[in-house]
């Protein structure tokens, strides 16, 4: 079955926003991506899911590398600008530079990275998996730069700032829960 864009059911997911940078037939580019996650620790592997109609798709397919700058809580406008137009019609990088956004040259790949993000990740493309109307790019992490800012959250089509943690159960309640788990420990 389909689960279309904007459907109420898709509003139950919470994600980061990856500012995906690439360089290829469309030149230096940036796009916003909510379908992004770390999927392996050793080696570190990132996945991003990109629609084949994106200029970024063509760039990554040809260059076989991409940058991910995890947007900070101060980069919501940058995310909207990066996700609001295509490099097929607008030179977003130069427009963003004129608007005051700063980029630096990635250390190990030939792309620009966003300054002041929560985290910058440089990836070499490992694998491309066609999934429905999107393509999953799996990238090996080859360089990172840890920023000081907090990550921006994306949920229900809106940007959020993570502030309140949910407290753990009281020790007594935890002890009780453990007792029940012990009762169901499987015999070897
Ligand atoms: C918050 C946000 C999240 C997005 N997530 C994705 C995504 O996960 N995958 C995708 O292909 N497009 C996503 N988009 C849409 C692209 O960013 C948008 O189509 C962009 O214009 C593509 O740029 P390009 O053609 O220059 O690559 C998202 C847009 C926004 C604003």
PDB file of C-alpha atoms and ligand atoms in Angstrom:
ATOM      1  CA  UNK A   1       0.000   0.000   0.000  1.00  0.00           C
ATOM      2  CA  UNK A   2       1.031   3.654  -0.276  1.00  0.00           C
ATOM      3  CA  UNK A   3       1.801   5.980   2.622  1.00  0.00           C
ATOM      4  CA  UNK A   4       1.637   9.380   0.925  1.00  0.00           C
ATOM      5  CA  UNK A   5       3.467  12.587   1.771  1.00  0.00           C
ATOM      6  CA  UNK A   6       1.605  14.677   4.356  1.00  0.00           C
ATOM      7  CA  UNK A   7      -0.652  11.779   5.440  1.00  0.00           C
ATOM      8  CA  UNK A   8      -1.538  11.852   9.181  1.00  0.00           C
ATOM      9  CA  UNK A   9       0.250   8.532   9.678  1.00  0.00           C
ATOM     10  CA  UNK A  10       3.551  10.056   8.510  1.00  0.00           C
ATOM     11  CA  UNK A  11       3.186  12.664  11.266  1.00  0.00           C
ATOM     12  CA  UNK A  12       4.127  10.108  13.916  1.00  0.00           C
ATOM     13  CA  UNK A  13       7.773   9.996  12.878  1.00  0.00           C
ATOM     14  CA  UNK A  14      10.513  12.132  14.408  1.00  0.00           C
ATOM     15  CA  UNK A  15      13.764  12.743  12.564  1.00  0.00           C
ATOM     16  CA  UNK A  16      16.802  14.972  12.189  1.00  0.00           C
ATOM     17  CA  UNK A  17      17.250  17.192   9.153  1.00  0.00           C
ATOM     18  CA  UNK A  18      20.340  16.389   7.107  1.00  0.00           C
ATOM     19  CA  UNK A  19      21.601  19.192   4.902  1.00  0.00           C
ATOM     20  CA  UNK A  20      22.928  17.065   2.076  1.00  0.00           C
ATOM     21  CA  UNK A  21      25.736  18.651   0.108  1.00  0.00           C
ATOM     22  CA  UNK A  22      26.993  17.320  -3.195  1.00  0.00           C
ATOM     23  CA  UNK A  23      28.917  18.333  -6.282  1.00  0.00           C
ATOM     24  CA  UNK A  24      28.316  16.921  -9.745  1.00  0.00           C
ATOM     25  CA  UNK A  25      26.526  17.797 -12.984  1.00  0.00           C
ATOM     26  CA  UNK A  26      24.539  20.496 -11.119  1.00  0.00           C
ATOM     27  CA  UNK A  27      27.613  21.986  -9.418  1.00  0.00           C
ATOM     28  CA  UNK A  28      27.824  22.525  -5.671  1.00  0.00           C
ATOM     29  CA  UNK A  29      24.416  21.866  -4.153  1.00  0.00           C
ATOM     30  CA  UNK A  30      22.510  21.483  -0.905  1.00  0.00           C
ATOM     31  CA  UNK A  31      19.149  19.863  -0.133  1.00  0.00           C
ATOM     32  CA  UNK A  32      17.190  19.175   3.044  1.00  0.00           C
ATOM     33  CA  UNK A  33      16.640  15.497   3.916  1.00  0.00           C
ATOM     34  CA  UNK A  34      14.544  14.081   6.753  1.00  0.00           C
ATOM     35  CA  UNK A  35      15.053  10.460   5.712  1.00  0.00           C
ATOM     36  CA  UNK A  36      18.491  10.115   7.153  1.00  0.00           C
ATOM     37  CA  UNK A  37      20.020   7.892   9.841  1.00  0.00           C
ATOM     38  CA  UNK A  38      23.164   6.239  11.102  1.00  0.00           C
ATOM     39  CA  UNK A  39      22.767   2.527  10.349  1.00  0.00           C
ATOM     40  CA  UNK A  40      26.098   0.997  11.466  1.00  0.00           C
ATOM     41  CA  UNK A  41      28.721   1.792  14.115  1.00  0.00           C
ATOM     42  CA  UNK A  42      31.702  -0.089  12.748  1.00  0.00           C
ATOM     43  CA  UNK A  43      32.358   1.165  10.204  1.00  0.00           C
ATOM     44  CA  UNK A  44      30.068   4.143  10.639  1.00  0.00           C
ATOM     45  CA  UNK A  45      27.494   4.078   7.861  1.00  0.00           C
ATOM     46  CA  UNK A  46      24.826   6.664   7.067  1.00  0.00           C
ATOM     47  CA  UNK A  47      21.714   6.208   4.968  1.00  0.00           C
ATOM     48  CA  UNK A  48      19.905   8.968   3.118  1.00  0.00           C
ATOM     49  CA  UNK A  49      16.814   8.475   0.991  1.00  0.00           C
ATOM     50  CA  UNK A  50      16.655  10.748  -2.044  1.00  0.00           C
ATOM     51  CA  UNK A  51      14.018  11.011  -4.762  1.00  0.00           C
ATOM     52  CA  UNK A  52      15.440  10.354  -8.209  1.00  0.00           C
ATOM     53  CA  UNK A  53      14.055  13.667  -9.534  1.00  0.00           C
ATOM     54  CA  UNK A  54      16.374  15.673  -7.231  1.00  0.00           C
ATOM     55  CA  UNK A  55      19.453  17.430  -8.636  1.00  0.00           C
ATOM     56  CA  UNK A  56      21.239  16.005  -5.574  1.00  0.00           C
ATOM     57  CA  UNK A  57      20.431  12.488  -6.774  1.00  0.00           C
ATOM     58  CA  UNK A  58      22.266  13.099 -10.072  1.00  0.00           C
ATOM     59  CA  UNK A  59      25.162  14.758  -8.266  1.00  0.00           C
ATOM     60  CA  UNK A  60      25.656  11.896  -5.802  1.00  0.00           C
ATOM     61  CA  UNK A  61      25.137   9.180  -8.394  1.00  0.00           C
ATOM     62  CA  UNK A  62      27.930  10.630 -10.509  1.00  0.00           C
ATOM     63  CA  UNK A  63      30.404  11.828  -7.847  1.00  0.00           C
ATOM     64  CA  UNK A  64      29.832   8.873  -5.465  1.00  0.00           C
ATOM     65  CA  UNK A  65      30.246  11.067  -2.391  1.00  0.00           C
ATOM     66  CA  UNK A  66      28.132  13.385  -0.277  1.00  0.00           C
ATOM     67  CA  UNK A  67      28.211  15.521   2.831  1.00  0.00           C
ATOM     68  CA  UNK A  68      25.651  15.552   5.639  1.00  0.00           C
ATOM     69  CA  UNK A  69      25.451  18.544   7.922  1.00  0.00           C
ATOM     70  CA  UNK A  70      22.990  17.760  10.693  1.00  0.00           C
ATOM     71  CA  UNK A  71      20.956  20.971  10.984  1.00  0.00           C
ATOM     72  CA  UNK A  72      21.078  22.791  14.306  1.00  0.00           C
ATOM     73  CA  UNK A  73      18.101  24.433  16.016  1.00  0.00           C
ATOM     74  CA  UNK A  74      19.296  27.697  14.446  1.00  0.00           C
ATOM     75  CA  UNK A  75      19.227  26.299  10.908  1.00  0.00           C
ATOM     76  CA  UNK A  76      15.489  25.817  10.340  1.00  0.00           C
ATOM     77  CA  UNK A  77      15.354  28.611   7.747  1.00  0.00           C
ATOM     78  CA  UNK A  78      18.406  27.197   6.004  1.00  0.00           C
ATOM     79  CA  UNK A  79      16.649  23.816   5.904  1.00  0.00           C
ATOM     80  CA  UNK A  80      13.528  25.335   4.339  1.00  0.00           C
ATOM     81  CA  UNK A  81      15.588  27.246   1.774  1.00  0.00           C
ATOM     82  CA  UNK A  82      17.613  24.145   0.871  1.00  0.00           C
ATOM     83  CA  UNK A  83      14.475  22.057   0.539  1.00  0.00           C
ATOM     84  CA  UNK A  84      12.362  24.697  -1.177  1.00  0.00           C
ATOM     85  CA  UNK A  85      13.983  24.839  -4.612  1.00  0.00           C
ATOM     86  CA  UNK A  86      16.091  22.689  -6.889  1.00  0.00           C
ATOM     87  CA  UNK A  87      19.610  23.210  -8.213  1.00  0.00           C
ATOM     88  CA  UNK A  88      18.018  22.416 -11.572  1.00  0.00           C
ATOM     89  CA  UNK A  89      16.683  26.012 -11.498  1.00  0.00           C
ATOM     90  CA  UNK A  90      18.464  27.920  -8.722  1.00  0.00           C
ATOM     91  CA  UNK A  91      22.103  28.180  -7.671  1.00  0.00           C
ATOM     92  CA  UNK A  92      21.181  27.672  -4.019  1.00  0.00           C
ATOM     93  CA  UNK A  93      24.744  27.708  -2.709  1.00  0.00           C
ATOM     94  CA  UNK A  94      25.530  31.177  -4.059  1.00  0.00           C
ATOM     95  CA  UNK A  95      22.108  32.469  -3.021  1.00  0.00           C
ATOM     96  CA  UNK A  96      22.665  31.150   0.503  1.00  0.00           C
ATOM     97  CA  UNK A  97      26.163  32.630   0.637  1.00  0.00           C
ATOM     98  CA  UNK A  98      24.688  36.003  -0.284  1.00  0.00           C
ATOM     99  CA  UNK A  99      22.170  35.554   2.529  1.00  0.00           C
ATOM    100  CA  UNK A 100      25.059  35.135   4.955  1.00  0.00           C
ATOM    101  CA  UNK A 101      25.190  31.344   5.349  1.00  0.00           C
ATOM    102  CA  UNK A 102      28.726  29.992   5.643  1.00  0.00           C
ATOM    103  CA  UNK A 103      30.235  26.870   4.116  1.00  0.00           C
ATOM    104  CA  UNK A 104      33.661  25.250   4.377  1.00  0.00           C
ATOM    105  CA  UNK A 105      35.419  22.813   2.045  1.00  0.00           C
ATOM    106  CA  UNK A 106      35.080  19.192   3.188  1.00  0.00           C
ATOM    107  CA  UNK A 107      38.391  17.598   4.226  1.00  0.00           C
ATOM    108  CA  UNK A 108      38.175  14.309   2.337  1.00  0.00           C
ATOM    109  CA  UNK A 109      35.573  14.804  -0.382  1.00  0.00           C
ATOM    110  CA  UNK A 110      34.958  17.469  -3.004  1.00  0.00           C
ATOM    111  CA  UNK A 111      31.850  19.079  -1.501  1.00  0.00           C
ATOM    112  CA  UNK A 112      31.013  22.051   0.694  1.00  0.00           C
ATOM    113  CA  UNK A 113      29.884  21.539   4.276  1.00  0.00           C
ATOM    114  CA  UNK A 114      27.618  23.831   6.308  1.00  0.00           C
ATOM    115  CA  UNK A 115      29.254  25.853   9.089  1.00  0.00           C
ATOM    116  CA  UNK A 116      27.743  25.830  12.599  1.00  0.00           C
ATOM    117  CA  UNK A 117      25.764  22.623  12.199  1.00  0.00           C
ATOM    118  CA  UNK A 118      25.231  20.140  15.032  1.00  0.00           C
ATOM    119  CA  UNK A 119      27.480  17.616  13.261  1.00  0.00           C
ATOM    120  CA  UNK A 120      29.208  17.394   9.863  1.00  0.00           C
ATOM    121  CA  UNK A 121      29.720  14.016   8.221  1.00  0.00           C
ATOM    122  CA  UNK A 122      31.655  13.279   5.031  1.00  0.00           C
ATOM    123  CA  UNK A 123      30.574  10.100   3.222  1.00  0.00           C
ATOM    124  CA  UNK A 124      31.823   7.944   0.371  1.00  0.00           C
ATOM    125  CA  UNK A 125      29.009   6.164  -1.439  1.00  0.00           C
ATOM    126  CA  UNK A 126      29.033   2.402  -0.697  1.00  0.00           C
ATOM    127  CA  UNK A 127      25.783   1.279  -2.190  1.00  0.00           C
ATOM    128  CA  UNK A 128      22.665   2.515  -3.898  1.00  0.00           C
ATOM    129  CA  UNK A 129      19.374   0.693  -3.307  1.00  0.00           C
ATOM    130  CA  UNK A 130      16.279   1.529  -5.355  1.00  0.00           C
ATOM    131  CA  UNK A 131      13.275   1.600  -2.998  1.00  0.00           C
ATOM    132  CA  UNK A 132       9.906   2.602  -4.437  1.00  0.00           C
ATOM    133  CA  UNK A 133      10.109   6.145  -5.776  1.00  0.00           C
ATOM    134  CA  UNK A 134      13.250   6.889  -3.746  1.00  0.00           C
ATOM    135  CA  UNK A 135      16.844   5.690  -3.767  1.00  0.00           C
ATOM    136  CA  UNK A 136      18.652   4.792  -0.580  1.00  0.00           C
ATOM    137  CA  UNK A 137      22.244   5.963  -0.638  1.00  0.00           C
ATOM    138  CA  UNK A 138      24.445   4.192   1.908  1.00  0.00           C
ATOM    139  CA  UNK A 139      27.596   6.124   2.672  1.00  0.00           C
ATOM    140  CA  UNK A 140      30.654   5.143   4.684  1.00  0.00           C
ATOM    141  CA  UNK A 141      31.614   7.873   7.133  1.00  0.00           C
ATOM    142  CA  UNK A 142      35.167   8.973   6.386  1.00  0.00           C
ATOM    143  CA  UNK A 143      35.358  12.254   8.309  1.00  0.00           C
ATOM    144  CA  UNK A 144      33.314  14.063  10.955  1.00  0.00           C
ATOM    145  CA  UNK A 145      33.317  17.425  12.700  1.00  0.00           C
ATOM    146  CA  UNK A 146      31.409  17.704  15.951  1.00  0.00           C
ATOM    147  CA  UNK A 147      29.655  21.034  16.406  1.00  0.00           C
ATOM    148  CA  UNK A 148      28.441  22.604  19.610  1.00  0.00           C
ATOM    149  CA  UNK A 149      24.873  23.313  18.566  1.00  0.00           C
ATOM    150  CA  UNK A 150      21.848  21.137  19.358  1.00  0.00           C
ATOM    151  CA  UNK A 151      20.229  19.143  16.546  1.00  0.00           C
ATOM    152  CA  UNK A 152      16.992  20.381  15.017  1.00  0.00           C
ATOM    153  CA  UNK A 153      14.132  17.867  15.146  1.00  0.00           C
ATOM    154  CA  UNK A 154      11.538  17.439  12.379  1.00  0.00           C
ATOM    155  CA  UNK A 155       8.097  16.053  13.175  1.00  0.00           C
ATOM    156  CA  UNK A 156       4.691  16.395  11.530  1.00  0.00           C
ATOM    157  CA  UNK A 157       6.012  18.849   8.943  1.00  0.00           C
ATOM    158  CA  UNK A 158       7.315  21.213  11.634  1.00  0.00           C
ATOM    159  CA  UNK A 159      10.668  22.012  13.208  1.00  0.00           C
ATOM    160  CA  UNK A 160      11.145  21.304  16.911  1.00  0.00           C
ATOM    161  CA  UNK A 161      13.675  21.894  19.624  1.00  0.00           C
ATOM    162  CA  UNK A 162      14.238  18.951  21.982  1.00  0.00           C
ATOM    163  CA  UNK A 163      13.980  20.234  25.529  1.00  0.00           C
ATOM    164  CA  UNK A 164      12.283  17.980  28.039  1.00  0.00           C
ATOM    165  CA  UNK A 165      13.509  14.502  28.809  1.00  0.00           C
ATOM    166  CA  UNK A 166      11.086  11.945  30.214  1.00  0.00           C
ATOM    167  CA  UNK A 167      12.216  10.792  33.670  1.00  0.00           C
ATOM    168  CA  UNK A 168      13.053   7.119  34.206  1.00  0.00           C
ATOM    169  CA  UNK A 169      10.690   5.111  36.450  1.00  0.00           C
ATOM    170  CA  UNK A 170      11.299   5.282  40.223  1.00  0.00           C
ATOM    171  CA  UNK A 171      13.853   2.693  41.529  1.00  0.00           C
ATOM    172  CA  UNK A 172      11.050   0.705  43.203  1.00  0.00           C
ATOM    173  CA  UNK A 173       9.085   0.476  39.968  1.00  0.00           C
ATOM    174  CA  UNK A 174      12.253  -0.485  38.081  1.00  0.00           C
ATOM    175  CA  UNK A 175      13.005  -3.238  40.611  1.00  0.00           C
ATOM    176  CA  UNK A 176       9.503  -4.580  40.097  1.00  0.00           C
ATOM    177  CA  UNK A 177       9.874  -4.550  36.314  1.00  0.00           C
ATOM    178  CA  UNK A 178      13.178  -6.431  36.576  1.00  0.00           C
ATOM    179  CA  UNK A 179      11.539  -9.066  38.773  1.00  0.00           C
ATOM    180  CA  UNK A 180       8.981  -9.801  36.082  1.00  0.00           C
ATOM    181  CA  UNK A 181      11.701  -9.975  33.409  1.00  0.00           C
ATOM    182  CA  UNK A 182      13.694 -12.405  35.598  1.00  0.00           C
ATOM    183  CA  UNK A 183      10.592 -14.601  35.952  1.00  0.00           C
ATOM    184  CA  UNK A 184      10.588 -14.971  32.163  1.00  0.00           C
ATOM    185  CA  UNK A 185      14.355 -15.564  31.719  1.00  0.00           C
ATOM    186  CA  UNK A 186      14.777 -18.344  29.138  1.00  0.00           C
ATOM    187  CA  UNK A 187      16.435 -21.573  30.291  1.00  0.00           C
ATOM    188  CA  UNK A 188      19.733 -22.367  28.537  1.00  0.00           C
TER     189      UNK A 188
HETATM  190  C1  LIG B   1      12.440  19.434   5.993  1.00  0.00           C
HETATM  191  C2  LIG B   1      12.571  18.802   4.618  1.00  0.00           C
HETATM  192  C3  LIG B   1      12.860  17.456   4.522  1.00  0.00           C
HETATM  193  C4  LIG B   1      13.018  16.847   3.263  1.00  0.00           C
HETATM  194  N1  LIG B   1      13.346  15.514   3.202  1.00  0.00           N
HETATM  195  C5  LIG B   1      13.598  14.948   1.998  1.00  0.00           C
HETATM  196  C6  LIG B   1      14.039  13.591   1.917  1.00  0.00           C
HETATM  197  O1  LIG B   1      14.170  12.884   2.919  1.00  0.00           O
HETATM  198  N2  LIG B   1      14.332  13.083   0.684  1.00  0.00           N
HETATM  199  C7  LIG B   1      14.176  13.824  -0.466  1.00  0.00           C
HETATM  200  O2  LIG B   1      14.451  13.320  -1.562  1.00  0.00           O
HETATM  201  N3  LIG B   1      13.715  15.100  -0.421  1.00  0.00           N
HETATM  202  C8  LIG B   1      13.456  15.683   0.780  1.00  0.00           C
HETATM  203  N4  LIG B   1      13.048  16.991   0.847  1.00  0.00           N
HETATM  204  C9  LIG B   1      12.833  17.735  -0.402  1.00  0.00           C
HETATM  205  C10 LIG B   1      14.105  18.246  -1.051  1.00  0.00           C
HETATM  206  O3  LIG B   1      14.940  18.883  -0.084  1.00  0.00           O
HETATM  207  C11 LIG B   1      13.727  19.252  -2.146  1.00  0.00           C
HETATM  208  O4  LIG B   1      12.987  18.581  -3.148  1.00  0.00           O
HETATM  209  C12 LIG B   1      14.908  19.972  -2.750  1.00  0.00           C
HETATM  210  O5  LIG B   1      14.409  21.050  -3.521  1.00  0.00           O
HETATM  211  C13 LIG B   1      15.774  19.094  -3.662  1.00  0.00           C
HETATM  212  O6  LIG B   1      16.829  19.891  -4.114  1.00  0.00           O
HETATM  213  P1  LIG B   1      17.728  19.505  -5.375  1.00  0.00           P
HETATM  214  O7  LIG B   1      16.817  19.233  -6.544  1.00  0.00           O
HETATM  215  O8  LIG B   1      18.587  20.737  -5.595  1.00  0.00           O
HETATM  216  O9  LIG B   1      18.525  18.309  -5.002  1.00  0.00           O
HETATM  217  C14 LIG B   1      12.875  17.613   2.088  1.00  0.00           C
HETATM  218  C15 LIG B   1      12.553  18.988   2.191  1.00  0.00           C
HETATM  219  C16 LIG B   1      12.410  19.573   3.447  1.00  0.00           C
HETATM  220  C17 LIG B   1      12.098  21.042   3.535  1.00  0.00           C
END
